[in-house]
PDB file of C-alpha atoms and ligand atoms in Angstrom:
ATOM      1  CA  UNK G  31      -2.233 -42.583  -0.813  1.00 98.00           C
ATOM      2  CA  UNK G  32      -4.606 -41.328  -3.257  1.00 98.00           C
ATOM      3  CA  UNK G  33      -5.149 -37.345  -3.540  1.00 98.00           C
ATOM      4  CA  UNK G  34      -8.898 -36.504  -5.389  1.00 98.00           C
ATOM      5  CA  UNK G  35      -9.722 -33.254  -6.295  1.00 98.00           C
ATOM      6  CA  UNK G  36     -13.371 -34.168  -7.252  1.00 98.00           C
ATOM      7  CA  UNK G  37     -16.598 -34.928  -5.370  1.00 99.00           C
ATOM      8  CA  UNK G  38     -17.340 -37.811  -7.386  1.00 99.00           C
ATOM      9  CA  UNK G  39     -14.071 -39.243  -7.571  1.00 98.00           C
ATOM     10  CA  UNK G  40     -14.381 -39.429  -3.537  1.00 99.00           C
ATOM     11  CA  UNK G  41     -17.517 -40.545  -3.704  1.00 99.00           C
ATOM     12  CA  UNK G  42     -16.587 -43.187  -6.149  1.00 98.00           C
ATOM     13  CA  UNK G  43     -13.617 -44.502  -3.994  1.00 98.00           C
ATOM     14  CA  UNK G  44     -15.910 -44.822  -0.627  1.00 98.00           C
ATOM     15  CA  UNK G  45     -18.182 -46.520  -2.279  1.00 98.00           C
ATOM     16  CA  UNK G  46     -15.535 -49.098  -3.107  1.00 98.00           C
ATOM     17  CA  UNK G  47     -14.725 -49.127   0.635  1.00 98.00           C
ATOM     18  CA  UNK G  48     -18.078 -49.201   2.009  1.00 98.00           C
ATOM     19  CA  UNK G  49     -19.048 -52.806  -0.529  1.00 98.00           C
ATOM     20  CA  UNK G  50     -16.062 -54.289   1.103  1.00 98.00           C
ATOM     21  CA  UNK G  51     -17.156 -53.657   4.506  1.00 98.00           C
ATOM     22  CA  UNK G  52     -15.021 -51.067   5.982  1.00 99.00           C
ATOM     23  CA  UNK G  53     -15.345 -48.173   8.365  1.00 99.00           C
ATOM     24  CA  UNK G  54     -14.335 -44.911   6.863  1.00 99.00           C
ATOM     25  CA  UNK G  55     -12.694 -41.624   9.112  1.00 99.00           C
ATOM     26  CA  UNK G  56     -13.125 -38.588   8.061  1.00 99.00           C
ATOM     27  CA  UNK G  57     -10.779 -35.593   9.197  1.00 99.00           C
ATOM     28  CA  UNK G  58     -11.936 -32.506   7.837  1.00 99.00           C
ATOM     29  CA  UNK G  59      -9.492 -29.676   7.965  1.00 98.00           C
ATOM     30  CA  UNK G  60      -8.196 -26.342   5.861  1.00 98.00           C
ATOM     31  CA  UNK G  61      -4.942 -27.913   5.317  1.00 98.00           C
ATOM     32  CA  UNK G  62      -1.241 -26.887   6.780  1.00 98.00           C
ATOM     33  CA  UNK G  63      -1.404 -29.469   8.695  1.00 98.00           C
ATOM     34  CA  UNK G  64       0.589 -29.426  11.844  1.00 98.00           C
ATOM     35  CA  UNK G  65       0.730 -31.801  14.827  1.00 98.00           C
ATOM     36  CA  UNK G  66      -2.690 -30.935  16.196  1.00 98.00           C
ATOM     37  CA  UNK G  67      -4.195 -32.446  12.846  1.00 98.00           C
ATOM     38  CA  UNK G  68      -1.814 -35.384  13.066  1.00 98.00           C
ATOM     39  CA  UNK G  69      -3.219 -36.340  16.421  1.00 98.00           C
ATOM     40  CA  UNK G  70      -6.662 -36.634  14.740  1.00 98.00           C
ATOM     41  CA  UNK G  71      -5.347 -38.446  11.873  1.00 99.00           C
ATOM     42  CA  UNK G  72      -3.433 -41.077  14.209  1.00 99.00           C
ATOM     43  CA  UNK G  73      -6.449 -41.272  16.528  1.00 98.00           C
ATOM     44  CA  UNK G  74      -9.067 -41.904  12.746  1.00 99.00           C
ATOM     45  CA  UNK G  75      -6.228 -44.232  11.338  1.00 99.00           C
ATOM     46  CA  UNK G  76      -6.204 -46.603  14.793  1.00 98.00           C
ATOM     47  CA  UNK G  77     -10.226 -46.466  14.899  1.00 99.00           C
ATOM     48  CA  UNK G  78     -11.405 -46.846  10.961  1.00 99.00           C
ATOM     49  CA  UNK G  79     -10.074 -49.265   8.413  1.00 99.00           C
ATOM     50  CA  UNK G  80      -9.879 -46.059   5.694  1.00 99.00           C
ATOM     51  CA  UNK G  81      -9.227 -42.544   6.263  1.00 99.00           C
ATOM     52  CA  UNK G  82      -9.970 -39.453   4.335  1.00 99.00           C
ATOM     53  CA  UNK G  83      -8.550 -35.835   5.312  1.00 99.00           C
ATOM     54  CA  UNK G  84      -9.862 -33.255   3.639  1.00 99.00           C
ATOM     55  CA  UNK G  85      -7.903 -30.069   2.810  1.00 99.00           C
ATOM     56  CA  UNK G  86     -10.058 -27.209   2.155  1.00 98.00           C
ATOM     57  CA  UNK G  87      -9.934 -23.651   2.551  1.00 98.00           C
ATOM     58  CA  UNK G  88     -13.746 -23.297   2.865  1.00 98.00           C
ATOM     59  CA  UNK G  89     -14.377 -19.512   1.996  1.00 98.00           C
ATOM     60  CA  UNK G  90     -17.748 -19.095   3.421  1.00 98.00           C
ATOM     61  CA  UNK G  91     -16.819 -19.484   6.600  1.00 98.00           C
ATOM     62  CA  UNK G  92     -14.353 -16.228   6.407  1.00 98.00           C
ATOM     63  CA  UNK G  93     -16.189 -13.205   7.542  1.00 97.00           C
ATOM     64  CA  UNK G  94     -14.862  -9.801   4.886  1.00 96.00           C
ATOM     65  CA  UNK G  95     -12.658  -8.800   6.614  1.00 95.00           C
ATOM     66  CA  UNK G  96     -11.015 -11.884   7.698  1.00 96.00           C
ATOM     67  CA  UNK G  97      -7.713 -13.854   6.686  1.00 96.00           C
ATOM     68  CA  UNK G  98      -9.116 -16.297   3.757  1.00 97.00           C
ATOM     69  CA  UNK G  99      -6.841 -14.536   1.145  1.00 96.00           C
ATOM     70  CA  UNK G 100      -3.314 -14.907   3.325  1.00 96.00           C
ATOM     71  CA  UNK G 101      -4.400 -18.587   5.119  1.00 97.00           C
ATOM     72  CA  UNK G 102      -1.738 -20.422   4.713  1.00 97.00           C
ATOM     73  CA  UNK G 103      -1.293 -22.986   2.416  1.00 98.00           C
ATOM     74  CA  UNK G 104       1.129 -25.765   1.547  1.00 98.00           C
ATOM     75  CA  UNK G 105      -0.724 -28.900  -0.352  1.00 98.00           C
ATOM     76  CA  UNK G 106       2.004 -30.943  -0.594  1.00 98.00           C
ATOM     77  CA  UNK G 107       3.672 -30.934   3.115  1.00 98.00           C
ATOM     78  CA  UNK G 108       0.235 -31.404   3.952  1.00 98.00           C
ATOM     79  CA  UNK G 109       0.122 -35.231   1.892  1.00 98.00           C
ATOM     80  CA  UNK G 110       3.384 -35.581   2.581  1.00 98.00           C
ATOM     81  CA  UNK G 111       1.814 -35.552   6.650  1.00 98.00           C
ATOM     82  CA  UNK G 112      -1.075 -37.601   5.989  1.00 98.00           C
ATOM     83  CA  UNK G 113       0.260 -40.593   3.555  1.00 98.00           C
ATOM     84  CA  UNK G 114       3.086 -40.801   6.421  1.00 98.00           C
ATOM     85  CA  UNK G 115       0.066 -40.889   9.064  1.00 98.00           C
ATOM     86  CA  UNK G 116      -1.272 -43.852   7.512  1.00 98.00           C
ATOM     87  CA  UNK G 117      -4.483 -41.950   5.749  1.00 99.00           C
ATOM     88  CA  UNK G 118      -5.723 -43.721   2.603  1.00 99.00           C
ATOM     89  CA  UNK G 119      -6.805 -40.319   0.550  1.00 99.00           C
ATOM     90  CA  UNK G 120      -6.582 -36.694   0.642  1.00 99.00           C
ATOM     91  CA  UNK G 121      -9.940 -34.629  -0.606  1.00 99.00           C
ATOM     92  CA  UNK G 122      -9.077 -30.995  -1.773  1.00 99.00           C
ATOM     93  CA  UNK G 123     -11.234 -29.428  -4.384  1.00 98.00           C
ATOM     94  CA  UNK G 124     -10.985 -26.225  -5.571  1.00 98.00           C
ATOM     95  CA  UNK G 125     -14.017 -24.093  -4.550  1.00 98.00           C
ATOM     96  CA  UNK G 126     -16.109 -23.900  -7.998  1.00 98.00           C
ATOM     97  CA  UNK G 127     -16.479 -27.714  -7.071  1.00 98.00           C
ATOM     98  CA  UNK G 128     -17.792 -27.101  -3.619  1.00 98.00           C
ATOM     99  CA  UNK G 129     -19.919 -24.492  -4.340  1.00 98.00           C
ATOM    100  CA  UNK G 130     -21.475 -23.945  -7.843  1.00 98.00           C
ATOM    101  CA  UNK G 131     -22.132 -19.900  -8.810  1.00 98.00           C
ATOM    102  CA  UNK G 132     -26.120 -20.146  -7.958  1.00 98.00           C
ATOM    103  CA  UNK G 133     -25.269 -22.044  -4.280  1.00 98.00           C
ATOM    104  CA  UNK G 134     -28.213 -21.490  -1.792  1.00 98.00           C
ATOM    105  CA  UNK G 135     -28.583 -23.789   0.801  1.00 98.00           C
ATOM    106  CA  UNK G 136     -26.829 -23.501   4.113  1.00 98.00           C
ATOM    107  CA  UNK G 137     -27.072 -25.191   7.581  1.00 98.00           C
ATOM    108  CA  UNK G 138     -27.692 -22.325  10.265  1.00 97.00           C
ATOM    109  CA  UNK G 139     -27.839 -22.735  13.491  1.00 96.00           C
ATOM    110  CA  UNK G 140     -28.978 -20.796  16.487  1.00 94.00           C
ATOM    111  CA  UNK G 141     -28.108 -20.493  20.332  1.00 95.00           C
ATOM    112  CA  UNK G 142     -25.002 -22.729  20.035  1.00 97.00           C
ATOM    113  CA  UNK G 143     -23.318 -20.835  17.915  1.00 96.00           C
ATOM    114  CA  UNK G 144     -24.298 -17.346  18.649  1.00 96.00           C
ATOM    115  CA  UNK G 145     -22.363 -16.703  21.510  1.00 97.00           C
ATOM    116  CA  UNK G 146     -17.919 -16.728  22.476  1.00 98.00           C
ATOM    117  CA  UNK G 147     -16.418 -16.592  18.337  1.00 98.00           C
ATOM    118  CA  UNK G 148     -20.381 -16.492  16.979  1.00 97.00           C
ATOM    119  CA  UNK G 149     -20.435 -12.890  18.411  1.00 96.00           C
ATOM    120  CA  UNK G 150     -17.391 -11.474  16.428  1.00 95.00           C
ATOM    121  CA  UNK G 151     -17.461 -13.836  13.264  1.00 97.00           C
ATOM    122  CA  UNK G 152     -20.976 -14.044  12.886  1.00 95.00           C
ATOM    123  CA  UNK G 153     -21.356 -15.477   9.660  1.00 97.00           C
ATOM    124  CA  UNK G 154     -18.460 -18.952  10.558  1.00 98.00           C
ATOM    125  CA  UNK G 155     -20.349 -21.227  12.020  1.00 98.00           C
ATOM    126  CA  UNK G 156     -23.003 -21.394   9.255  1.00 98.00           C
ATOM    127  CA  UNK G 157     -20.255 -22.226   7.024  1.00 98.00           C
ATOM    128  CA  UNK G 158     -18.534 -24.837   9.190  1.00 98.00           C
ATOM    129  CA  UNK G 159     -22.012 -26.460   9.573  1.00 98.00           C
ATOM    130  CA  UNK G 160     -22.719 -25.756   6.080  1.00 98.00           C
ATOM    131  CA  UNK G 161     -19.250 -27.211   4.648  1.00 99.00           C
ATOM    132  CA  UNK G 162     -18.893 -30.049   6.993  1.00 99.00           C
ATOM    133  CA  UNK G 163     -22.824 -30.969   6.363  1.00 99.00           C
ATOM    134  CA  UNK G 164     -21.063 -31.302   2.737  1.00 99.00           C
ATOM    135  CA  UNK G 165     -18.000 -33.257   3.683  1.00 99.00           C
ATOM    136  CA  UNK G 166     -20.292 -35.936   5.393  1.00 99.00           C
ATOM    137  CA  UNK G 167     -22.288 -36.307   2.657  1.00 98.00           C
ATOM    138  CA  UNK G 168     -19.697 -36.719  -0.004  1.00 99.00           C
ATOM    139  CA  UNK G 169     -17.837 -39.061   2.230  1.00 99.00           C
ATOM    140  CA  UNK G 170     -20.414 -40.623   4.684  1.00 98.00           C
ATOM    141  CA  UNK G 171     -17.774 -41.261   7.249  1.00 99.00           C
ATOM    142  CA  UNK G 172     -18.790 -43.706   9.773  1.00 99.00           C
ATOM    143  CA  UNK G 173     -16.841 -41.142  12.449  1.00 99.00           C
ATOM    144  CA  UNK G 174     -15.383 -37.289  12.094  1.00 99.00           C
ATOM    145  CA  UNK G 175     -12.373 -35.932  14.238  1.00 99.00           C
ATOM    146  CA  UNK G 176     -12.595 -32.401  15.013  1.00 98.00           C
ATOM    147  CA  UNK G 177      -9.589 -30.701  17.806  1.00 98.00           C
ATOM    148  CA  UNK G 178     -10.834 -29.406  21.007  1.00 98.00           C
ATOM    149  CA  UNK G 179      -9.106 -26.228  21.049  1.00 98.00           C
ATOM    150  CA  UNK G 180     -12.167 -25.620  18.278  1.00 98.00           C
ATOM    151  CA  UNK G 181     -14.108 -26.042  21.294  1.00 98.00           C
ATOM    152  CA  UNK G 182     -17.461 -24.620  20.472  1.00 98.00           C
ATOM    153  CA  UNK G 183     -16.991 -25.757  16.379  1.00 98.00           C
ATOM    154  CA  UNK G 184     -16.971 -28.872  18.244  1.00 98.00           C
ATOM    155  CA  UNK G 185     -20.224 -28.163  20.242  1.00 98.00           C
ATOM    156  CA  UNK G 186     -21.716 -26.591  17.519  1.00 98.00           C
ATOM    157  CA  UNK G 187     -21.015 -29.885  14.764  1.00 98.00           C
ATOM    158  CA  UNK G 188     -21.974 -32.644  17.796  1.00 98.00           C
ATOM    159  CA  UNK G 189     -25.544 -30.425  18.292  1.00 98.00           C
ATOM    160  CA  UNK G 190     -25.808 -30.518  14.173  1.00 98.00           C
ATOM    161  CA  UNK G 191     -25.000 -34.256  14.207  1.00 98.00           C
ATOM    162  CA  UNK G 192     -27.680 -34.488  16.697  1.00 98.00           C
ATOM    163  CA  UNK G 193     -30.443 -32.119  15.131  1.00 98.00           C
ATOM    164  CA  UNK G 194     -30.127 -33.152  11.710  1.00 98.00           C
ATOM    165  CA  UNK G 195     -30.053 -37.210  12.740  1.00 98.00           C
ATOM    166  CA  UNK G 196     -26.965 -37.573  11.041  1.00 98.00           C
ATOM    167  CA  UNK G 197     -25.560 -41.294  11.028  1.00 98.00           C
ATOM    168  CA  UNK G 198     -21.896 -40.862  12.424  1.00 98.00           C
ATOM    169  CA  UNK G 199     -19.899 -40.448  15.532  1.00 98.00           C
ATOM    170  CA  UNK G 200     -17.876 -37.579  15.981  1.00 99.00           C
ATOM    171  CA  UNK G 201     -15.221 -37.733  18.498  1.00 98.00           C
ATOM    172  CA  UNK G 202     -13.576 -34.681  20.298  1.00 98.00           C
ATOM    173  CA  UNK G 203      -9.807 -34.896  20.354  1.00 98.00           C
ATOM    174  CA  UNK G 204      -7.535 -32.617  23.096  1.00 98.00           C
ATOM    175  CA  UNK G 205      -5.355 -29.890  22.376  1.00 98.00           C
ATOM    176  CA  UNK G 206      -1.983 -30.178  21.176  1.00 98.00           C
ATOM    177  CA  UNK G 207       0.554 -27.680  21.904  1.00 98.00           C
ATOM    178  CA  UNK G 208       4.085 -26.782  21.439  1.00 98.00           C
ATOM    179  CA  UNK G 209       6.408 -27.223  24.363  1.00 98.00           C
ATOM    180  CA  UNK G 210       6.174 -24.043  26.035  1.00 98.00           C
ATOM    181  CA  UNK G 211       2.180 -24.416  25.980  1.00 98.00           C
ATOM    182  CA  UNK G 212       0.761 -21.888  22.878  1.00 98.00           C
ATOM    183  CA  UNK G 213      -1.669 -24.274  21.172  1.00 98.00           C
ATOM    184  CA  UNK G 214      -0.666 -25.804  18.064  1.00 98.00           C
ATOM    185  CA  UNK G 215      -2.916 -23.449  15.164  1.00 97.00           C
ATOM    186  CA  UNK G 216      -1.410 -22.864  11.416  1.00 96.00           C
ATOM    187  CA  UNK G 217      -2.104 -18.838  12.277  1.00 96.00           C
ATOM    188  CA  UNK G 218       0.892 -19.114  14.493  1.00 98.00           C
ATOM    189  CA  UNK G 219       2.947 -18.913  11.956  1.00 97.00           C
ATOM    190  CA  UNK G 220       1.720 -14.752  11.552  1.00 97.00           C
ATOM    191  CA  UNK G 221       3.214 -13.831  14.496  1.00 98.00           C
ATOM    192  CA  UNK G 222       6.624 -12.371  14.723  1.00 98.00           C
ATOM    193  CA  UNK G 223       9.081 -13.947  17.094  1.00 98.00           C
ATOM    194  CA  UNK G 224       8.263 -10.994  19.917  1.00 98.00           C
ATOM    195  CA  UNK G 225       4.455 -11.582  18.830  1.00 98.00           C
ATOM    196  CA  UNK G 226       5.065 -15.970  19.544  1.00 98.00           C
ATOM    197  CA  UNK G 227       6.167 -14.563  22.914  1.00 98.00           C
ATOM    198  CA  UNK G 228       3.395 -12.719  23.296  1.00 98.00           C
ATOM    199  CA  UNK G 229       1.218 -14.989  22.647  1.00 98.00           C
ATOM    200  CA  UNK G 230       1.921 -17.289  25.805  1.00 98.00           C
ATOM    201  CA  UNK G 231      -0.546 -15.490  27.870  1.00 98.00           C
ATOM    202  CA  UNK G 232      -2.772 -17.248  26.275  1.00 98.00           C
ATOM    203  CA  UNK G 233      -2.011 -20.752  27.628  1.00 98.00           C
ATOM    204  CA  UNK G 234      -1.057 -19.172  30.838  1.00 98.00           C
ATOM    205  CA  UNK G 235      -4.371 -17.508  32.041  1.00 98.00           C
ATOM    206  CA  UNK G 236      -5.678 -21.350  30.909  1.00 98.00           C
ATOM    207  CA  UNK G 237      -3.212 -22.381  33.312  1.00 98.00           C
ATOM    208  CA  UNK G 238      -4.321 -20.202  35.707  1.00 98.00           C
ATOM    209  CA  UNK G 239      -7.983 -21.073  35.322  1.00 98.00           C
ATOM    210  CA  UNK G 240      -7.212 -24.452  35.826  1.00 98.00           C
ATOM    211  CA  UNK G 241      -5.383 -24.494  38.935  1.00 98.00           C
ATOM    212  CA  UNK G 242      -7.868 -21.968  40.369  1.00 98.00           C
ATOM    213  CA  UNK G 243     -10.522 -24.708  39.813  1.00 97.00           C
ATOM    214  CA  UNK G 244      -8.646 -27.522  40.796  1.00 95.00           C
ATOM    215  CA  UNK G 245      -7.778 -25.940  43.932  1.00 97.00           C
ATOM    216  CA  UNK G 246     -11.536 -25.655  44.819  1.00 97.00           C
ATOM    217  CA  UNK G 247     -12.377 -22.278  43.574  1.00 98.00           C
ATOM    218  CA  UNK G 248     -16.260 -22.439  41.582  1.00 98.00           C
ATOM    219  CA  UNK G 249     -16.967 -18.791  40.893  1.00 98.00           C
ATOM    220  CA  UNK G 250     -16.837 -18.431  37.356  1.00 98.00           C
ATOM    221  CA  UNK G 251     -16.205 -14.671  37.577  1.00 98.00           C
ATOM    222  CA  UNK G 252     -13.376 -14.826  39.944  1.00 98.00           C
ATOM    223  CA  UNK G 253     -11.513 -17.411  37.346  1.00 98.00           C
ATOM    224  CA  UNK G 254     -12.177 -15.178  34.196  1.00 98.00           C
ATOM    225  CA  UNK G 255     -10.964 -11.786  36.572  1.00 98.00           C
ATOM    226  CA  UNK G 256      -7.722 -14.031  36.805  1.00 98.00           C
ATOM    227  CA  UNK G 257      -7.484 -15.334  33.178  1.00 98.00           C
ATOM    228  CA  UNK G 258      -8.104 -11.291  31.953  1.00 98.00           C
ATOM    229  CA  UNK G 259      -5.689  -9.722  34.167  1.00 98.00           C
ATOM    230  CA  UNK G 260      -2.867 -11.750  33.007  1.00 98.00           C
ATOM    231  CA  UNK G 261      -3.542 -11.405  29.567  1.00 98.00           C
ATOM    232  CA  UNK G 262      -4.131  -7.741  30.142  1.00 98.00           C
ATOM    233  CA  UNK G 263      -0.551  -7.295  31.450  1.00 98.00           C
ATOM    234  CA  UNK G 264       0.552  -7.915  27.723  1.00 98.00           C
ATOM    235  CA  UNK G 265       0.945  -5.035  25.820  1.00 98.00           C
ATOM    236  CA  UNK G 266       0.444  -6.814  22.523  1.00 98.00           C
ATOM    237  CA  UNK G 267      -2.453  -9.100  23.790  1.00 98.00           C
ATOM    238  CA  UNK G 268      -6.285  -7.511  23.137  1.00 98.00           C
ATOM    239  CA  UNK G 269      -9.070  -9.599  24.889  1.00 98.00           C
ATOM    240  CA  UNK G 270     -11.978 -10.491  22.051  1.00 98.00           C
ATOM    241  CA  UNK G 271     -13.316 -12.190  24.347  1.00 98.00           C
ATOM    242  CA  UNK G 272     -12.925 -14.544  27.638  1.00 98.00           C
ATOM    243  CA  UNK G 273     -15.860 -16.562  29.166  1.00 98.00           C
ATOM    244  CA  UNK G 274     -17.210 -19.364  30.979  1.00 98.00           C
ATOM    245  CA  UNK G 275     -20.105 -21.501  29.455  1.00 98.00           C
ATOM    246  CA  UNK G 276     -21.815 -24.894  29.682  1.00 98.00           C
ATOM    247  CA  UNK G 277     -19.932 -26.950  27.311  1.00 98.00           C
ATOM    248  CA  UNK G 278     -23.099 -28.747  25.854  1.00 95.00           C
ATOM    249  CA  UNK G 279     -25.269 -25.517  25.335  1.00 97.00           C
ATOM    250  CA  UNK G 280     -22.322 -22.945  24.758  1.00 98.00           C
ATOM    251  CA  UNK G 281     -24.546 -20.549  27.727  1.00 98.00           C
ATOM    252  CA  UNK G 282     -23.175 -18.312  29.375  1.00 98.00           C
ATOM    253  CA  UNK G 283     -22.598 -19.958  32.920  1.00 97.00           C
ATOM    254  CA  UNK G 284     -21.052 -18.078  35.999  1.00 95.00           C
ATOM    255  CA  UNK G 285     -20.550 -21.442  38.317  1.00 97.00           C
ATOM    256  CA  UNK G 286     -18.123 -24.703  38.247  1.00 98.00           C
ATOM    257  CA  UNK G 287     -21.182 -26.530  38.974  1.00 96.00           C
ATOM    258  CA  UNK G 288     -21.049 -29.512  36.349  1.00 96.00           C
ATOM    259  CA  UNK G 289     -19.126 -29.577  32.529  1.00 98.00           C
ATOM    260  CA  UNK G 290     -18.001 -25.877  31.845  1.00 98.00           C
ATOM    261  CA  UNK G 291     -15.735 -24.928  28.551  1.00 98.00           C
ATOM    262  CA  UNK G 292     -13.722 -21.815  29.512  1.00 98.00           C
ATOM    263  CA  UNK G 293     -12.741 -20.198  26.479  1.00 98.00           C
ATOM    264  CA  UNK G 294     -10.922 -17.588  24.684  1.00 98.00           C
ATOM    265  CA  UNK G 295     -10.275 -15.382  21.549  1.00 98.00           C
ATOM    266  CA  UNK G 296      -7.287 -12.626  22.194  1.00 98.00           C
ATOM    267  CA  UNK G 297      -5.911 -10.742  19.151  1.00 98.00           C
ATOM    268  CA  UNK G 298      -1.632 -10.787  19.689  1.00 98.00           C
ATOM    269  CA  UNK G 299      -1.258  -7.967  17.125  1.00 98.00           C
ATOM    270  CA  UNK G 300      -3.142  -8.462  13.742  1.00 97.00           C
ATOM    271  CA  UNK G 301      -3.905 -12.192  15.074  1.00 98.00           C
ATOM    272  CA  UNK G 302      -6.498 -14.020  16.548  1.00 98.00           C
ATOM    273  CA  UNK G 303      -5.791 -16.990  18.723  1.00 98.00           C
ATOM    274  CA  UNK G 304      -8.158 -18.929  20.457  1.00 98.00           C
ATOM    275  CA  UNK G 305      -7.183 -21.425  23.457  1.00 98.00           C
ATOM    276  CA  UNK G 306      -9.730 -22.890  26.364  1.00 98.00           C
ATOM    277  CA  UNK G 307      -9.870 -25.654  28.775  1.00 98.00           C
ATOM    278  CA  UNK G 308     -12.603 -28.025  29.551  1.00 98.00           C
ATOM    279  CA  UNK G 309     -13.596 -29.579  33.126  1.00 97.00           C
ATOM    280  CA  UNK G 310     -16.112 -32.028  32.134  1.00 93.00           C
ATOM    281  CA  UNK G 311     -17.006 -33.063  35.755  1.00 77.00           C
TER     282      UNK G 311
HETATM  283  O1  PAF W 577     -11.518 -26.479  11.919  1.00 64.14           O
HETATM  284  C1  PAF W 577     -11.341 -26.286  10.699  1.00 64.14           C
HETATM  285  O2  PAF W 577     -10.237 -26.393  10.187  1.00 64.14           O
HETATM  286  C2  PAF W 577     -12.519 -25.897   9.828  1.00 64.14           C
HETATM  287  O3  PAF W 577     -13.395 -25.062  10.497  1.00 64.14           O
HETATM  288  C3  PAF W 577     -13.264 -27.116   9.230  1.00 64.14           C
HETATM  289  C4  PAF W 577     -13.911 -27.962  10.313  1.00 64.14           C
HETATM  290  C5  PAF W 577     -12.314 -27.964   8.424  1.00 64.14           C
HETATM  291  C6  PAF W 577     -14.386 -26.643   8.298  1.00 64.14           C
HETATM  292  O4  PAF W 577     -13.890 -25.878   7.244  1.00 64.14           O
END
């Protein structure tokens, strides 16, 4: 497996690929890779002949006062991970080679991304769309894996895909989580061990939601009074936010009444976890 630093390196390496006539994955990701990313690498390596992962701690989408300084990092678990997956090359340039000093253009996007983690990080999503707007044009994947427990960066990239006519496929892959149900995310590894207990209430209001819905119930306010009470009974748990919107649009919806994303952000101390569920019916 080949690990590039540079864009044109990459780009020299694809272009290789594409004359022979294969399909190139992309997986873009910010590296410490855990099981979550190797279900997207498995799922690129079965569908594409090559596959690139990036690794890329992409400071514009870190709001001031955010975690960019102490995200974890760990470059060579992380090849270790993907040559073992089966990917063909590992992308992870340093930022000067991302972004020169005068940088100026960025992909914004509006309604999408404005409400759930657009409200309290306003300034992410313009650099997800604005990094990964990058990634596919330095790699020109013929298909992009993204995690669903990103559920609206996944929203938000299939409406840019869509917009912006780009020419891939980008496929939505589910969560993966450990075996007592907190969603697989590198930021687990800031909480302390009463903080990883904590943190369960996450995946149990999703439970909850679930099984309300399942069981018949449609009143999107009567789920989310469920979900916030349990998390509520945490003492370390603080609700960002919880909500129920239409997974295409990212609206605020009040109704099981076609595909709703119920999603939420809940700080367990000093962290921010996100989890959600979809019912695509
Ligand atoms: O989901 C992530 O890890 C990041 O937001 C992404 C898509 C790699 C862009 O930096």
């Amino acid at each position: 497996m080949q690990l590039e630093k540079t864009i044109a390196g990459v780009k020299a390496q694809v272009q290789i690929w594409k004359k022979e006539g294969l399909s190139v994955g992309l997986v873009p990701t910010m590296g410490y890779l855990h099981e979550g990313h190797r279900s997207l690498i498995d799922r690129a390596v079965r569908e594409n002949d090559r596959v690139v992962v990036s690794v890329f701690i992409n400071p514009i989408q870190f709001g001031p006062t955010e975690d960019l300084e102490s995200y974890p990092r760990d470059l060579e678990a992380d090849c270790r991970l993907c040559e073992d997956a089966g990917a063909a090359l590992v992308f992870s340039p340093e930022a000067d080679e991302m972004y020169a000093p005068d940088f100026s253009t960025y992909v914004d996007m509006h309604r999408v991304s404005e409400e759930l983690c657009g409200k309290s990080r306003p300034i992410h999503f313009r650099g997800v769309c604005t990094v990964v707007s990058k990634l596919f044009n330095i790699v020109t994947p013929d298909r992009a894996y993204f995690g669903e427990k990103d559920a609206q960066q996944l929203a938000v990239i299939r409406r840019m895909v869509r917009d912006l006519n780009m020419n891939l496929q980008i496929v939505g892959c589910p969560i993966v989580r450990e075996a007592d149900g907190l969603a697989k995310s590198s930021r687990n590894t800031y909480l302390s061990a009463e903080e990883r207990k904590a943190a369960l209430v996450l995946s149990r209001a999703v439970q909850t939601g679930k099984s309300m819905i399942l069981d018949g119930e449609k009143d999107g306010d009567k789920i989310l009074a469920a979900m916030k009470e349990i998390i509520q009974q945490e003492p370390l748990a603080k609700i960002d936010y919880v909500e129920m919107v239409k997974w295409d649009t990212i609206e605020v919806h009040h109704k099981v009444d076609g595909p709703v994303l119920t999603a939420m952000a809940v700080y367990i101390g000093k962290t921010r976890l996100i989890d959600n569920f979809i019912i695509e019916e």
